[in-house]
Amino acid sequence: MSSAPTGTLAMNNYTFPTERLQSQLKDPSRTPLVLVACGSFSPITFLHLRMFEMAADYARFNTNFEVVGAYISAVGDAYKKSGLVKAEHRINMCSLAVEQSSWISVDPWEALHEDYLETAKVLDHFEHEINTVRGPFNTPQGPKMAKIALLAGADLIQTMSAPGVWAPKDIDYILSNFGAFIIERGGTDIDEALSTLQQWKDNIHVVQQLVQNDISSTKIRLFRKRDMSIRYLVPEPVVKYIEEQGLYDEDGASSTHEAQNSKKPGESAGAPSQNM
Ligand SMILES: Nc1ncnc2c1ncn2[C@@H]1O[C@H](COP(=O)(O)OP(=O)(O)OP(=O)(O)O)[C@@H](O)[C@H]1O
Ligand SMILES: NC(=O)c1ccc[n+]([C@@H]2O[C@H](COP(=O)(O)O)[C@@H](O)[C@H]2O)c1
């Protein structure tokens, strides 16, 4: 039986997910904050999930924001990046990954578009759904609009200094109107990444990784290609989904191993078998 979430992904049956959005502020003196992580998620890893927890802790201890919800927005199929499996699979994997979370949602809106959508437009969509359609958060001091912020790794913010990747007007729009929570990432010099973004520094929050973790989707794809275990690097239901759908496994080698050695999905082919 497939572990894929049921339901067809299509714009005509799309509704913005609000079930995991907190209805009220716990501390009305704070400003509501919604974190939006944009990326490929091919596949989603434990590090992607940790990013939300790290940013929430950072916001609680270092800012006057209260996180009232968070979203994963995966790029659509028009984003031509190597290793990208179909948006439907990536959305299914993200949905399986957040099953145990009470506050992280997956919004398929961006991925449902045939054309590539710039991140500025994606953030506008969240702003509209949360602050216009849903409306402000009521507090004894009056209604408060939620702050929508981009949650990203240091490598993504670094691309903002690379010529030709982002339109300068989009950088200004995103960093002036939304802002960003940036998770440090090994291999990226954060000071260098931020050096050209100083005019928006008050709107950029840098979150330290206290436990260095450098899981990447690239490594997961590579492990799959080499028929190596990906277990405990991505959530178990995602491991199962990848196995069942034969994703990132060009020659189907690991599914064959699984059948021959009675391994559980995602386990190393070198691990001992129960029936041996
Ligand atoms: N190890 C990591 N540390 C900090 N941020 C990360 C890490 N892995 C991913 N991110 C961030 O997660 C977001 C979505 O990432 P993305 O889907 O591109 O994952 P990735 O692992 O970098 O992918 P790929 O390996 O395919 O390039 C991006 O903002 C990226 O910077
Ligand atoms: N011009 C833009 O809006 C722009 C440019 C580069 C990357 N991005 C976004 O950054 C994210 C990058 O993801 P990857 O690291 O997986 O390539 C994606 O969500 C992508 O849409 C946006």
CSV table of C-alpha atoms and ligand atoms in Angstrom, one decimal:
chain,number,residue,atom,x,y,z
A,1,MET,CA,0.0,0.0,0.0
A,2,SER,CA,1.3,3.4,-0.9
A,3,SER,CA,2.0,5.9,1.8
A,4,ALA,CA,1.3,8.8,-0.6
A,5,PRO,CA,-1.2,11.3,0.7
A,6,THR,CA,-4.5,10.9,-1.1
A,7,GLY,CA,-6.1,13.6,-3.2
A,8,THR,CA,-5.2,15.1,-6.5
A,9,LEU,CA,-3.1,18.2,-6.5
A,10,ALA,CA,-4.8,20.8,-8.6
A,11,MET,CA,-5.6,24.5,-8.5
A,12,ASN,CA,-9.3,23.9,-8.9
A,13,ASN,CA,-9.5,22.1,-5.5
A,14,TYR,CA,-6.8,24.2,-3.8
A,15,THR,CA,-7.6,25.9,-0.5
A,16,PHE,CA,-5.0,27.8,1.6
A,17,PRO,CA,-4.2,25.6,4.7
A,18,THR,CA,-5.0,27.4,7.9
A,19,GLU,CA,-5.7,24.5,10.3
A,20,ARG,CA,-2.2,24.8,11.9
A,21,LEU,CA,-2.2,28.6,12.1
A,22,GLN,CA,-2.6,29.7,15.7
A,23,SER,CA,-5.9,31.6,16.1
A,24,GLN,CA,-4.7,34.0,18.8
A,25,LEU,CA,-1.5,35.4,20.2
A,26,LYS,CA,-0.4,33.7,23.5
A,27,ASP,CA,1.4,36.9,24.4
A,28,PRO,CA,-0.6,39.8,23.0
A,29,SER,CA,2.3,42.2,23.5
A,30,ARG,CA,4.2,40.4,20.7
A,31,THR,CA,3.9,40.7,16.9
A,32,PRO,CA,2.5,37.6,15.1
A,33,LEU,CA,5.1,36.0,12.8
A,34,VAL,CA,4.6,33.5,10.0
A,35,LEU,CA,7.7,31.8,8.6
A,36,VAL,CA,7.7,30.7,4.9
A,37,ALA,CA,10.5,28.4,3.6
A,38,CYS,CA,10.8,28.4,-0.1
A,39,GLY,CA,13.0,25.9,-1.9
A,40,SER,CA,13.1,22.7,-4.0
A,41,PHE,CA,12.7,20.1,-1.2
A,42,SER,CA,13.8,17.3,-3.5
A,43,PRO,CA,13.6,15.6,-1.1
A,44,ILE,CA,12.7,17.3,2.2
A,45,THR,CA,15.2,16.4,5.0
A,46,PHE,CA,15.3,16.6,8.8
A,47,LEU,CA,17.5,19.7,8.4
A,48,HIS,CA,14.6,21.5,6.5
A,49,LEU,CA,12.3,20.7,9.5
A,50,ARG,CA,15.0,21.8,12.0
A,51,MET,CA,15.2,25.2,10.3
A,52,PHE,CA,11.7,26.0,11.6
A,53,GLU,CA,12.5,24.9,15.1
A,54,MET,CA,15.8,26.9,15.2
A,55,ALA,CA,14.0,30.0,13.8
A,56,ALA,CA,11.2,29.7,16.3
A,57,ASP,CA,13.6,29.5,19.2
A,58,TYR,CA,15.5,32.4,17.9
A,59,ALA,CA,12.3,34.5,17.5
A,60,ARG,CA,11.2,33.7,21.0
A,61,PHE,CA,14.5,34.6,22.7
A,62,ASN,CA,15.8,37.4,20.5
A,63,THR,CA,12.8,39.2,19.0
A,64,ASN,CA,9.4,40.6,19.9
A,65,PHE,CA,7.7,38.2,17.5
A,66,GLU,CA,5.5,35.2,18.3
A,67,VAL,CA,5.5,32.5,15.7
A,68,VAL,CA,1.9,31.7,14.9
A,69,GLY,CA,2.5,29.4,12.0
A,70,ALA,CA,4.9,28.3,9.3
A,71,TYR,CA,4.7,27.1,5.7
A,72,ILE,CA,6.8,25.1,3.3
A,73,SER,CA,6.4,26.3,-0.3
A,74,ALA,CA,8.1,24.1,-2.9
A,75,VAL,CA,9.0,25.4,-6.3
A,76,GLY,CA,7.0,24.2,-9.3
A,77,ASP,CA,8.1,22.0,-12.2
A,78,ALA,CA,9.2,25.0,-14.2
A,79,TYR,CA,12.2,25.5,-11.9
A,80,LYS,CA,14.8,23.8,-13.9
A,81,LYS,CA,17.2,22.5,-11.3
A,82,SER,CA,18.9,19.1,-11.6
A,83,GLY,CA,17.6,16.5,-9.3
A,84,LEU,CA,14.1,18.0,-9.1
A,85,VAL,CA,11.4,15.3,-9.1
A,86,LYS,CA,7.9,16.2,-10.0
A,87,ALA,CA,6.2,18.8,-7.8
A,88,GLU,CA,3.5,16.3,-6.9
A,89,HIS,CA,6.1,13.9,-5.3
A,90,ARG,CA,7.8,16.8,-3.5
A,91,ILE,CA,4.6,18.1,-2.1
A,92,ASN,CA,3.6,14.6,-1.0
A,93,MET,CA,7.0,14.1,0.7
A,94,CYS,CA,6.7,17.5,2.5
A,95,SER,CA,3.2,16.6,3.6
A,96,LEU,CA,4.4,13.3,5.1
A,97,ALA,CA,7.3,15.0,6.7
A,98,VAL,CA,5.1,17.5,8.7
A,99,GLU,CA,2.5,14.9,9.7
A,100,GLN,CA,3.9,15.1,13.3
A,101,SER,CA,4.1,18.9,13.5
A,102,SER,CA,1.4,20.9,15.1
A,103,TRP,CA,2.4,24.2,13.5
A,104,ILE,CA,4.2,23.6,10.1
A,105,SER,CA,2.0,23.4,7.0
A,106,VAL,CA,2.7,22.6,3.4
A,107,ASP,CA,1.1,25.1,0.9
A,108,PRO,CA,1.0,23.6,-2.6
A,109,TRP,CA,0.0,26.9,-4.3
A,110,GLU,CA,3.4,27.8,-5.7
A,111,ALA,CA,4.1,24.2,-6.9
A,112,LEU,CA,0.7,24.2,-8.7
A,113,HIS,CA,1.8,26.8,-11.1
A,114,GLU,CA,3.1,25.7,-14.5
A,115,ASP,CA,5.2,28.9,-14.8
A,116,TYR,CA,8.1,29.7,-12.5
A,117,LEU,CA,7.0,32.1,-9.7
A,118,GLU,CA,9.5,34.5,-8.2
A,119,THR,CA,9.8,34.3,-4.4
A,120,ALA,CA,8.4,37.9,-4.1
A,121,LYS,CA,5.2,36.7,-5.7
A,122,VAL,CA,5.1,33.7,-3.4
A,123,LEU,CA,5.4,35.9,-0.3
A,124,ASP,CA,2.7,38.2,-1.6
A,125,HIS,CA,0.4,35.2,-1.8
A,126,PHE,CA,1.0,34.4,1.9
A,127,GLU,CA,0.6,38.1,2.9
A,128,HIS,CA,-2.8,38.1,1.0
A,129,GLU,CA,-4.0,34.8,2.5
A,130,ILE,CA,-3.0,35.6,6.0
A,131,ASN,CA,-3.5,39.3,6.5
A,132,THR,CA,-6.3,40.0,4.0
A,133,VAL,CA,-8.3,36.8,3.6
A,134,ARG,CA,-7.9,35.6,7.2
A,135,GLY,CA,-7.5,39.0,8.7
A,136,PRO,CA,-5.4,40.5,11.5
A,137,PHE,CA,-4.9,38.9,14.9
A,138,ASN,CA,-7.1,40.5,17.5
A,139,THR,CA,-5.5,41.6,20.7
A,140,PRO,CA,-6.6,43.8,23.6
A,141,GLN,CA,-4.5,46.6,22.1
A,142,GLY,CA,-6.3,46.2,18.7
A,143,PRO,CA,-5.8,44.2,15.6
A,144,LYS,CA,-2.3,43.2,14.6
A,145,MET,CA,-1.1,42.2,11.1
A,146,ALA,CA,1.2,39.2,10.9
A,147,LYS,CA,4.7,39.6,9.8
A,148,ILE,CA,5.4,37.2,6.9
A,149,ALA,CA,9.1,36.4,6.7
A,150,LEU,CA,11.3,34.2,4.4
A,151,LEU,CA,13.0,31.3,6.1
A,152,ALA,CA,16.1,30.3,4.3
A,153,GLY,CA,19.6,28.9,4.6
A,154,ALA,CA,22.7,31.1,4.2
A,155,ASP,CA,23.4,29.7,0.8
A,156,LEU,CA,20.1,31.1,-0.5
A,157,ILE,CA,20.8,34.6,0.9
A,158,GLN,CA,24.2,34.4,-0.7
A,159,THR,CA,22.7,34.0,-4.1
A,160,MET,CA,21.2,37.5,-3.6
A,161,SER,CA,24.7,38.9,-4.1
A,162,ALA,CA,25.3,36.7,-7.2
A,163,PRO,CA,24.8,38.7,-10.4
A,164,GLY,CA,21.7,37.8,-12.5
A,165,VAL,CA,20.0,35.4,-10.0
A,166,TRP,CA,17.6,37.8,-8.4
A,167,ALA,CA,16.1,41.0,-9.8
A,168,PRO,CA,17.4,43.9,-7.6
A,169,LYS,CA,13.8,45.2,-7.2
A,170,ASP,CA,12.8,41.7,-5.9
A,171,ILE,CA,15.6,41.8,-3.3
A,172,ASP,CA,14.5,45.2,-2.1
A,173,TYR,CA,10.8,44.2,-2.1
A,174,ILE,CA,11.5,41.0,-0.1
A,175,LEU,CA,13.9,42.4,2.4
A,176,SER,CA,12.0,45.7,2.9
A,177,ASN,CA,8.5,44.3,3.2
A,178,PHE,CA,9.0,40.8,4.5
A,179,GLY,CA,12.5,40.3,5.9
A,180,ALA,CA,14.3,37.0,6.4
A,181,PHE,CA,15.3,34.5,9.0
A,182,ILE,CA,18.6,33.0,7.8
A,183,ILE,CA,20.0,29.8,9.1
A,184,GLU,CA,23.8,29.6,9.1
A,185,ARG,CA,25.1,26.9,6.8
A,186,GLY,CA,28.6,25.3,6.8
A,187,GLY,CA,30.5,26.3,3.6
A,188,THR,CA,28.8,29.7,3.4
A,189,ASP,CA,30.5,32.8,4.9
A,190,ILE,CA,27.5,34.6,6.4
A,191,ASP,CA,29.3,38.0,6.7
A,192,GLU,CA,30.3,37.8,3.1
A,193,ALA,CA,26.7,36.7,2.1
A,194,LEU,CA,25.3,39.7,4.0
A,195,SER,CA,27.9,42.3,2.9
A,196,THR,CA,25.8,43.6,0.0
A,197,LEU,CA,22.6,43.5,2.0
A,198,GLN,CA,23.5,45.9,4.8
A,199,GLN,CA,20.7,48.4,4.0
A,200,TRP,CA,18.2,45.8,5.0
A,201,LYS,CA,20.1,44.4,8.0
A,202,ASP,CA,17.4,45.3,10.6
A,203,ASN,CA,15.1,43.0,8.7
A,204,ILE,CA,17.5,40.1,8.4
A,205,HIS,CA,17.8,37.7,11.4
A,206,VAL,CA,20.8,35.4,11.4
A,207,VAL,CA,20.1,32.1,13.3
A,208,GLN,CA,23.1,30.1,14.5
A,209,GLN,CA,23.1,26.4,14.1
A,210,LEU,CA,24.1,25.2,17.6
A,211,VAL,CA,24.3,21.7,16.4
A,212,GLN,CA,26.0,21.8,13.1
A,213,ASN,CA,24.0,19.8,10.6
A,214,ASP,CA,24.8,19.7,6.9
A,215,ILE,CA,22.2,17.3,5.5
A,216,SER,CA,21.4,18.4,2.0
A,217,SER,CA,18.9,17.1,-0.6
A,218,THR,CA,21.9,16.7,-2.9
A,219,LYS,CA,23.5,14.2,-0.5
A,220,ILE,CA,20.2,12.3,-0.1
A,221,ARG,CA,19.9,11.9,-3.9
A,222,LEU,CA,23.6,10.9,-4.1
A,223,PHE,CA,23.1,8.2,-1.4
A,224,ARG,CA,20.1,6.9,-3.2
A,225,LYS,CA,22.0,6.7,-6.5
A,226,ARG,CA,24.8,4.7,-4.7
A,227,ASP,CA,22.2,2.4,-3.1
A,228,MET,CA,23.2,3.7,0.4
A,229,SER,CA,20.9,4.2,3.4
A,230,ILE,CA,19.1,7.5,3.8
A,231,ARG,CA,17.4,6.4,7.0
A,232,TYR,CA,17.5,8.9,9.9
A,233,LEU,CA,18.4,11.7,7.5
A,234,VAL,CA,14.9,12.2,6.3
A,235,PRO,CA,11.6,11.4,8.2
A,236,GLU,CA,10.7,7.7,8.0
A,237,PRO,CA,7.4,8.2,6.0
A,238,VAL,CA,9.5,10.1,3.4
A,239,VAL,CA,12.0,7.2,3.3
A,240,LYS,CA,9.1,4.8,2.6
A,241,TYR,CA,7.6,7.1,0.0
A,242,ILE,CA,11.0,7.4,-1.8
A,243,GLU,CA,11.4,3.7,-1.9
A,244,GLU,CA,7.8,3.0,-3.0
A,245,GLN,CA,7.9,5.5,-5.8
A,246,GLY,CA,11.5,4.6,-6.8
A,247,LEU,CA,12.6,8.2,-6.6
A,248,TYR,CA,16.2,9.3,-7.1
A,249,ASP,CA,17.1,5.7,-7.9
A,250,GLU,CA,17.9,5.6,-11.5
A,251,ASP,CA,18.5,1.9,-11.8
A,252,GLY,CA,16.0,0.7,-9.1
A,253,ALA,CA,18.9,-0.9,-7.3
A,254,SER,CA,17.8,-0.3,-3.7
A,255,SER,CA,14.3,-1.7,-4.3
A,256,THR,CA,15.9,-4.9,-5.6
A,257,HIS,CA,18.2,-5.1,-2.5
A,258,GLU,CA,15.2,-4.6,-0.2
A,259,ALA,CA,13.3,-7.5,-1.8
A,260,GLN,CA,16.4,-9.8,-1.7
A,261,ASN,CA,17.6,-9.0,1.9
A,262,SER,CA,14.3,-8.3,3.7
A,263,LYS,CA,15.5,-4.8,4.6
A,264,LYS,CA,13.0,-2.2,5.8
A,265,PRO,CA,12.7,0.7,3.4
A,266,GLY,CA,15.8,3.0,3.4
A,267,GLU,CA,17.9,0.7,5.5
A,268,SER,CA,21.5,0.0,4.4
A,269,ALA,CA,21.9,-2.9,2.1
A,270,GLY,CA,24.9,-3.8,4.3
A,271,ALA,CA,22.8,-4.0,7.5
A,272,PRO,CA,22.2,-7.5,8.9
A,273,SER,CA,18.9,-9.2,7.8
A,274,GLN,CA,16.5,-10.5,10.3
A,275,ASN,CA,16.0,-13.8,8.5
A,276,MET,CA,19.7,-14.7,8.1
B,1,LIG,N1,22.1,22.1,5.9
B,1,LIG,C1,21.5,23.3,5.7
B,1,LIG,N2,21.7,24.3,6.5
B,1,LIG,C2,21.1,25.5,6.4
B,1,LIG,N3,20.1,25.7,5.5
B,1,LIG,C3,19.8,24.7,4.6
B,1,LIG,C4,20.4,23.4,4.7
B,1,LIG,N4,19.9,22.6,3.8
B,1,LIG,C5,18.9,23.3,3.2
B,1,LIG,N5,18.9,24.5,3.6
B,1,LIG,C6,18.0,25.6,3.2
B,1,LIG,O1,16.7,25.1,3.0
B,1,LIG,C7,16.0,25.8,2.0
B,1,LIG,C8,15.4,24.9,0.9
B,1,LIG,O2,16.5,24.2,0.5
B,1,LIG,P1,16.7,23.3,-0.8
B,1,LIG,O3,15.4,22.6,-1.1
B,1,LIG,O4,17.4,24.0,-1.8
B,1,LIG,O5,17.6,22.2,-0.1
B,1,LIG,P2,19.1,21.8,-0.3
B,1,LIG,O6,19.4,20.7,0.6
B,1,LIG,O7,20.0,23.0,-0.3
B,1,LIG,O8,18.9,21.3,-1.8
B,1,LIG,P3,19.9,20.9,-2.9
B,1,LIG,O9,21.0,20.0,-2.2
B,1,LIG,O10,19.1,20.1,-3.9
B,1,LIG,O11,20.5,22.1,-3.5
B,1,LIG,C9,17.0,26.8,1.4
B,1,LIG,O12,16.8,28.0,2.0
B,1,LIG,C10,18.4,26.2,1.9
B,1,LIG,O13,19.3,27.2,2.1
B,2,LIG,N1,14.2,35.7,-8.5
B,2,LIG,C1,13.8,34.9,-7.5
B,2,LIG,O1,12.7,35.1,-7.0
B,2,LIG,C2,14.6,33.8,-7.1
B,2,LIG,C3,15.9,33.6,-7.5
B,2,LIG,C4,16.6,32.5,-7.0
B,2,LIG,C5,16.1,31.6,-6.1
B,2,LIG,N2,14.8,31.8,-5.7
B,2,LIG,C6,14.1,30.9,-4.9
B,2,LIG,O2,15.0,30.4,-3.9
B,2,LIG,C7,14.7,29.0,-3.7
B,2,LIG,C8,16.0,28.3,-4.0
B,2,LIG,O3,15.9,27.0,-3.9
B,2,LIG,P1,17.1,26.0,-4.3
B,2,LIG,O4,18.2,26.3,-3.3
B,2,LIG,O5,16.5,24.7,-4.1
B,2,LIG,O6,17.5,26.3,-5.7
B,2,LIG,C9,13.6,28.6,-4.5
B,2,LIG,O7,12.4,28.8,-3.8
B,2,LIG,C10,13.6,29.7,-5.6
B,2,LIG,O8,12.3,30.0,-6.2
B,2,LIG,C11,14.1,32.9,-6.2
